[in-house]
Short mmCIF file of C-alpha atoms in Angstrom, two decimals:
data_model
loop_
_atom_site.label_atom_id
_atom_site.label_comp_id
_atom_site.label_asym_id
_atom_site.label_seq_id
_atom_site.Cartn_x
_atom_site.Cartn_y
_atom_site.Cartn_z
CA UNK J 432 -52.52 -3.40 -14.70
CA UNK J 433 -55.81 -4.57 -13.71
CA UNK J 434 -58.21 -6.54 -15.36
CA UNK J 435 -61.77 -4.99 -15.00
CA UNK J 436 -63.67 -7.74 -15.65
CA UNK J 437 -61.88 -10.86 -13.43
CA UNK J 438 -59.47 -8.86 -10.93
CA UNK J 439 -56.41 -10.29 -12.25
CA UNK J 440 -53.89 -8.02 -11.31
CA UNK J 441 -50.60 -8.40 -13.56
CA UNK J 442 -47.35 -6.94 -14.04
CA UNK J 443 -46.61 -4.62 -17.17
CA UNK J 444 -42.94 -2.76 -15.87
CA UNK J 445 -40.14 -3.78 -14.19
CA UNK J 446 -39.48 -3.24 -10.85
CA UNK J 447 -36.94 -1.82 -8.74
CA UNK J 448 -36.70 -2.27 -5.12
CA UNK J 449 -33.97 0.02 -4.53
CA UNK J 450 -36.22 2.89 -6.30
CA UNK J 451 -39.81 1.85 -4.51
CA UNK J 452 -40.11 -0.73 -1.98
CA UNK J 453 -43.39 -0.84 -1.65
CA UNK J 454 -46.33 -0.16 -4.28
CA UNK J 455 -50.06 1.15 -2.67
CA UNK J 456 -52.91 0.75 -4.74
CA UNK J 457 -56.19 1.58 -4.56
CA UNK J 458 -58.55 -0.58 -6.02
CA UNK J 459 -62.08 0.77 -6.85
CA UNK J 460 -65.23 -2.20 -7.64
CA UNK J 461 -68.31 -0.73 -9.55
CA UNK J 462 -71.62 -2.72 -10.44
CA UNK J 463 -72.59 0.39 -12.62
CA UNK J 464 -74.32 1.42 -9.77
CA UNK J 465 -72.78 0.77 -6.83
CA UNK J 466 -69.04 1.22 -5.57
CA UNK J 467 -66.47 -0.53 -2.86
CA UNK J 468 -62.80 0.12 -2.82
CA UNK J 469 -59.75 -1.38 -1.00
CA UNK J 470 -56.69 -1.05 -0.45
CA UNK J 471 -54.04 -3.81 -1.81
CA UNK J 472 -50.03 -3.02 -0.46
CA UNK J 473 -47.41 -4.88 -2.76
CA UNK J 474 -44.11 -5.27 -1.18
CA UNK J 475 -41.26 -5.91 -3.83
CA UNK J 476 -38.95 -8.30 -2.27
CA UNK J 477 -35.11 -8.31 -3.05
CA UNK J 478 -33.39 -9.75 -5.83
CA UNK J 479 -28.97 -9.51 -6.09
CA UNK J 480 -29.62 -7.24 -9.80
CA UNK J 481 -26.76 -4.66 -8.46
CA UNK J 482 -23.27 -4.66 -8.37
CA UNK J 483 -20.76 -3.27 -5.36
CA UNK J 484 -19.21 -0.64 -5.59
CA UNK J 485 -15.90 0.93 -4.18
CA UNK J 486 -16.17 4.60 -3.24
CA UNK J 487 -13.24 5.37 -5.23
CA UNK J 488 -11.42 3.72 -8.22
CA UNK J 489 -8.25 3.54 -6.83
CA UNK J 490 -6.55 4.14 -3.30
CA UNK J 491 -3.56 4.89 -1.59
CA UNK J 492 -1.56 4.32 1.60
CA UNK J 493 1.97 4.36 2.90
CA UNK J 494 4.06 1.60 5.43
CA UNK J 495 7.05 1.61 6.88
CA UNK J 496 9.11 -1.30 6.13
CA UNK J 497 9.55 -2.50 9.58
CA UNK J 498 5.85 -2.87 10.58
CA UNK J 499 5.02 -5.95 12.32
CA UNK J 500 3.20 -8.20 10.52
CA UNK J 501 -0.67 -8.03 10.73
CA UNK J 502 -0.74 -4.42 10.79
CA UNK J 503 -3.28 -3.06 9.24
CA UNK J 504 -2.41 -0.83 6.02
CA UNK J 505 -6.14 0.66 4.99
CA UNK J 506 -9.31 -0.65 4.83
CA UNK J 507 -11.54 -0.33 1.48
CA UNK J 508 -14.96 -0.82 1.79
CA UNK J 509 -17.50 -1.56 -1.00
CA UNK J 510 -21.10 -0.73 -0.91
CA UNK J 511 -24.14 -3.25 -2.52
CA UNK J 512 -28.04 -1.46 -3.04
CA UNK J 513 -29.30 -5.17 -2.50
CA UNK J 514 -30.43 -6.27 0.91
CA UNK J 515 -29.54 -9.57 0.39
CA UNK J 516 -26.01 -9.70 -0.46
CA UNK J 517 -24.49 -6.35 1.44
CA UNK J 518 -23.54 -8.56 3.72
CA UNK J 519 -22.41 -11.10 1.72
CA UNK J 520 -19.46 -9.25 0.17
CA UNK J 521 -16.21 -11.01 0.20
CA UNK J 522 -12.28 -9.27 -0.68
CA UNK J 523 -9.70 -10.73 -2.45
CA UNK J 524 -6.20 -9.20 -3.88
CA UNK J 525 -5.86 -10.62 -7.22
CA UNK J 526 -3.10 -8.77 -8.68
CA UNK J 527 0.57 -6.98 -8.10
CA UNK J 528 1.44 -8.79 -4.94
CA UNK J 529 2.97 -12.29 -6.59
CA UNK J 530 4.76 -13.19 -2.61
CA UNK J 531 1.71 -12.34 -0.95
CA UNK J 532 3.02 -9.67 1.27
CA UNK J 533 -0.23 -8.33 2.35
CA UNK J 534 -3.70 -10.08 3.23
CA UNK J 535 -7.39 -8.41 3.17
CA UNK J 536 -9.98 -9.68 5.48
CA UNK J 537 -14.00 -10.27 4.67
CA UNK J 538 -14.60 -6.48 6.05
CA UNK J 539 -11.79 -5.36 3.35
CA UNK J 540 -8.90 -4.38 5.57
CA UNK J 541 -5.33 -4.82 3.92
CA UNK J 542 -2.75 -6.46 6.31
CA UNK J 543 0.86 -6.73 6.20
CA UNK J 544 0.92 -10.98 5.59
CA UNK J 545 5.00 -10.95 5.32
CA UNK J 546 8.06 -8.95 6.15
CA UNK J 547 8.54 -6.41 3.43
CA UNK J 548 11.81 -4.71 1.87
CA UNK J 549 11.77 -1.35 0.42
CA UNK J 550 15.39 -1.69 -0.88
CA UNK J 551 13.62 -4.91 -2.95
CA UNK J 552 10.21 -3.37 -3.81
CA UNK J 553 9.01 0.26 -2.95
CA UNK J 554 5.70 0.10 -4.06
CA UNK J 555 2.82 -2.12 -4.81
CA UNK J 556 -0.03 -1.72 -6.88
CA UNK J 557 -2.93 -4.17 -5.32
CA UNK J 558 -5.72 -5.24 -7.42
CA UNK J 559 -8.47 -5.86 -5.20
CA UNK J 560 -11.54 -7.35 -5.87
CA UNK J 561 -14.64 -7.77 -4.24
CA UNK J 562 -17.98 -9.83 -4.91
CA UNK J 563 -21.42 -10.59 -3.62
CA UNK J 564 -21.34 -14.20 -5.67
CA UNK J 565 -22.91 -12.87 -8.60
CA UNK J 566 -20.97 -9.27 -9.68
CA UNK J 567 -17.38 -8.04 -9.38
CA UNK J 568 -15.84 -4.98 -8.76
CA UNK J 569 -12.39 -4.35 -8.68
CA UNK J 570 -10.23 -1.29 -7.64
CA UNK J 571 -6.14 -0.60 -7.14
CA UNK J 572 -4.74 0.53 -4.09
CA UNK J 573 -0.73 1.79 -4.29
CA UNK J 574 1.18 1.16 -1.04
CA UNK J 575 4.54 3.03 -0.83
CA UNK J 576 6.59 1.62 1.24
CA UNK J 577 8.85 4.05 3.28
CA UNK J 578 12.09 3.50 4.10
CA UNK J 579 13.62 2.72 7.57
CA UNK J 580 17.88 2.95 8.25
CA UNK J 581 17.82 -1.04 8.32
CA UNK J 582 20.99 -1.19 6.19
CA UNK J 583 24.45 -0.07 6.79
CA UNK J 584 26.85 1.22 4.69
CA UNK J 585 29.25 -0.78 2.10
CA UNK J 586 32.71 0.26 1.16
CA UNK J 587 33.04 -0.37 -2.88
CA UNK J 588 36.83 -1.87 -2.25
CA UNK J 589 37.70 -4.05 0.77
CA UNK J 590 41.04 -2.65 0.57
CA UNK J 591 43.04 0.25 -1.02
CA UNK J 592 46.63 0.37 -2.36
CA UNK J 593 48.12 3.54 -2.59
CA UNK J 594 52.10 4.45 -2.91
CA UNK J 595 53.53 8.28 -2.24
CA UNK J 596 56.79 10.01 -2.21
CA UNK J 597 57.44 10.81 1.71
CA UNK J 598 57.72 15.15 0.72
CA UNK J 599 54.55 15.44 -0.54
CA UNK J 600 53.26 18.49 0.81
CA UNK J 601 50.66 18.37 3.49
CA UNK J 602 47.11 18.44 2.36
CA UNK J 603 47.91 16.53 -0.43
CA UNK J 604 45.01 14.40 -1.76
CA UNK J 605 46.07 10.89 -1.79
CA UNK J 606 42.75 8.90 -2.88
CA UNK J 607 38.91 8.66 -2.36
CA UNK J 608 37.08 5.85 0.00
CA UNK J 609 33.86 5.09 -2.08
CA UNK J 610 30.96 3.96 0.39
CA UNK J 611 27.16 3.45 -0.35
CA UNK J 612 23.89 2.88 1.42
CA UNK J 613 20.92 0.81 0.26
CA UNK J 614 18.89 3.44 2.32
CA UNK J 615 17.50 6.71 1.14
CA UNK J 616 17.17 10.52 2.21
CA UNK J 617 18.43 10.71 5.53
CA UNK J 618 18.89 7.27 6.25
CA UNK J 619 21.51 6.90 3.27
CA UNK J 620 24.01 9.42 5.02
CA UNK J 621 27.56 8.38 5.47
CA UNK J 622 30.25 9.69 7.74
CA UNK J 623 34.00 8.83 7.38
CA UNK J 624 36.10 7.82 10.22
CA UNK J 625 40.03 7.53 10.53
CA UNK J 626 41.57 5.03 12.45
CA UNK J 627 44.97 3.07 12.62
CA UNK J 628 45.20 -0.89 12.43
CA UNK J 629 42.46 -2.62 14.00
CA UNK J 630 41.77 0.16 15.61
CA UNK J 631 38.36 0.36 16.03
CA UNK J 632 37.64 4.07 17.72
CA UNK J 633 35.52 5.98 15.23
CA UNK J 634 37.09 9.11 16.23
CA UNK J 635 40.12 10.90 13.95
CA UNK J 636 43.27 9.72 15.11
CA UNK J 637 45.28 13.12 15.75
CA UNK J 638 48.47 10.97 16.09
CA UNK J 639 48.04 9.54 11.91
CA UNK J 640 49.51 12.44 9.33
CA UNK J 641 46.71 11.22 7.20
CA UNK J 642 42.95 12.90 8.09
CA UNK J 643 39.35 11.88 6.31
CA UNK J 644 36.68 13.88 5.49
CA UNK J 645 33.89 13.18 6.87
CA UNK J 646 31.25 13.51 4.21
CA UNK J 647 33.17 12.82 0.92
CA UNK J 648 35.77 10.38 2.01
CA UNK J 649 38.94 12.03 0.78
CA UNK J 650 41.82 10.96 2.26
CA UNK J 651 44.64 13.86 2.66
CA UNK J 652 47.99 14.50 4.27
CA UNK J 653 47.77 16.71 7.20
CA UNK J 654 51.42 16.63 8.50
CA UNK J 655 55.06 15.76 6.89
CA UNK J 656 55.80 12.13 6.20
CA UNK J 657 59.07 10.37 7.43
CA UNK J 658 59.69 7.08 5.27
CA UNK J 659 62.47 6.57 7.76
CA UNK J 660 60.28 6.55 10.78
CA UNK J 661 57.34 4.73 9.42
CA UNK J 662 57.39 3.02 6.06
CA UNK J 663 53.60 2.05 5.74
#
C-alpha cells in the first residue's frame, strides 16, 4: 500500500516467495496537474517457512542377505520449496534398526552398515527422517530381506536306536530321520543319503538291506535280514 501523500510504501499481506518472486509496480506521481510514473521491482528474498517433503509416505526395497556391506539398498529423496535450505537437508534413520544394520548418507541413500541374517530378522521397518534445521519429515521404508542357502541342514537326533526281528518282510518301515533347514523355499530342501559306518559317499549303498528316501527320510528294508551274518 502506498501512501499518497509521503511515498511510504508499506506492507499490508504476507508474502510468499515460492508463489511470486518478484512484485512489479507501477507507481504513478500527480501534482493535480501534472503526471510522472516509475517503475519500482520488489524482489522477495527467501525465508526456511516450508517443510521437506518425501515423495511418498512410505517405501520399499528388497536385499539379499549376503550383500557386501556398503551396498546401496534405495535412495529416498526429499524435496524443500525454500532456496535456502534444499540443500541443506540432512537423513537420519531413527527407528526399527536398534544394531544399526543399515546407514543413509546426506543425499538419502540407505546402505547395508553390517552383515545381516534373514534366519534372525526378515524385515525391517526404517524410520527415516530428514531436516533442513528448522522442520522434520519423516517416512518408513520396509526392507525384506531375501533369503540365500547359507545354512545347512540339522538332523533333530544325533543318533537313532532302533531294534527289529531279522524276518521282517522287506519294505518294512523301520523309523523316520527328522532333518530341518533354517532356509526357506528352495533353499530349505533336503535330500536323504544312505551310507554305512563312516562312510561318507552320499550315494545309496546297494550292498546295505536298508534304503532311504530321499525326500521324507524313511528308512525301509529292501532285502532279507540275517542276524547270523550281521547282528547290527
Amino acid at each position: 500500500d502506498l501512501n499518497p501523500s509521503s511515498g511510504w510504501l508499506k506492507l499490508v499481506r504476507p508474502l510468499d516467495r515460492e508463489i511470486n518472486q518478484w512484485h512489479n509496480l507501477s507507481i504513478w506521481i500527480s501534482d493535480g496537474q501534472n503526471f510522472n510514473q516509475t517503475k519500482l521491482f520488489i524482489k522477495v528474498m527467501d525465508s526456511n517457512d516450508n517443510p521437506p517433503k518425501f515423495d511418498h509416505s512410505s517405501y520399499s526395497a528388497a536385499i539379499y542377505e549376503d550383500s557386501p556391506i556398503g551396498i546401496v539398498v534405495i535412495k529416498v529423496e526429499a524435496v524443500d520449496a525454500d532456496e535456502l535450505s534444499k540443500f541443506q537437508l540432512r537423513y537420519y534413520i531413527v527407528e526399527g534398526d536398534p544394531h544399526n544394520q543399515f546407514g543413509i548418507t546426506d543425499t538419502g541413500e540407505v546402505f547395508v552398515n553390517r552383515e545381516l541374517d534373514r534366519e534372525k530378522v526378515d524385515n525391517y521397518r526404517l524410520k527415516i527422517l530428514v531436516t533442513d534445521s528448522k522442520f522434520i519429515t519423516e517416512t518408513q521404508i520396509i526392507v525384506t530381506i531375501l533369503d540365500v542357502n547359507d545354512n545347512g541342514p540339522n538332523c533333530k537326533k544325533s543318533e537313532y536306536f532302533e531294534m527289529i526281528s531279522e524276518d521282517v518282510a522287506n519294505g518294512s518301515s523301520i523309523l523316520i530321520v527328522e532333518a530341518e533347514d533354517a532356509d526357506e523355499n528352495e533353499n530349505a530342501v533336503i535330500y536323504f543319503s544312505l551310507s554305512e559306518g563312516d562312510n561318507n559317499d552320499s550315494t545309496q549303498n546297494e550292498s546295505l538291506p536298508f534304503v532311504i528316501d530321499q525326500q521324507t527320510g524313511l528308512l525301509t528294508t529292501r532285502a532279507l535280514i540275517d542276524r547270523e551274518k550281521k547282528s547290527s
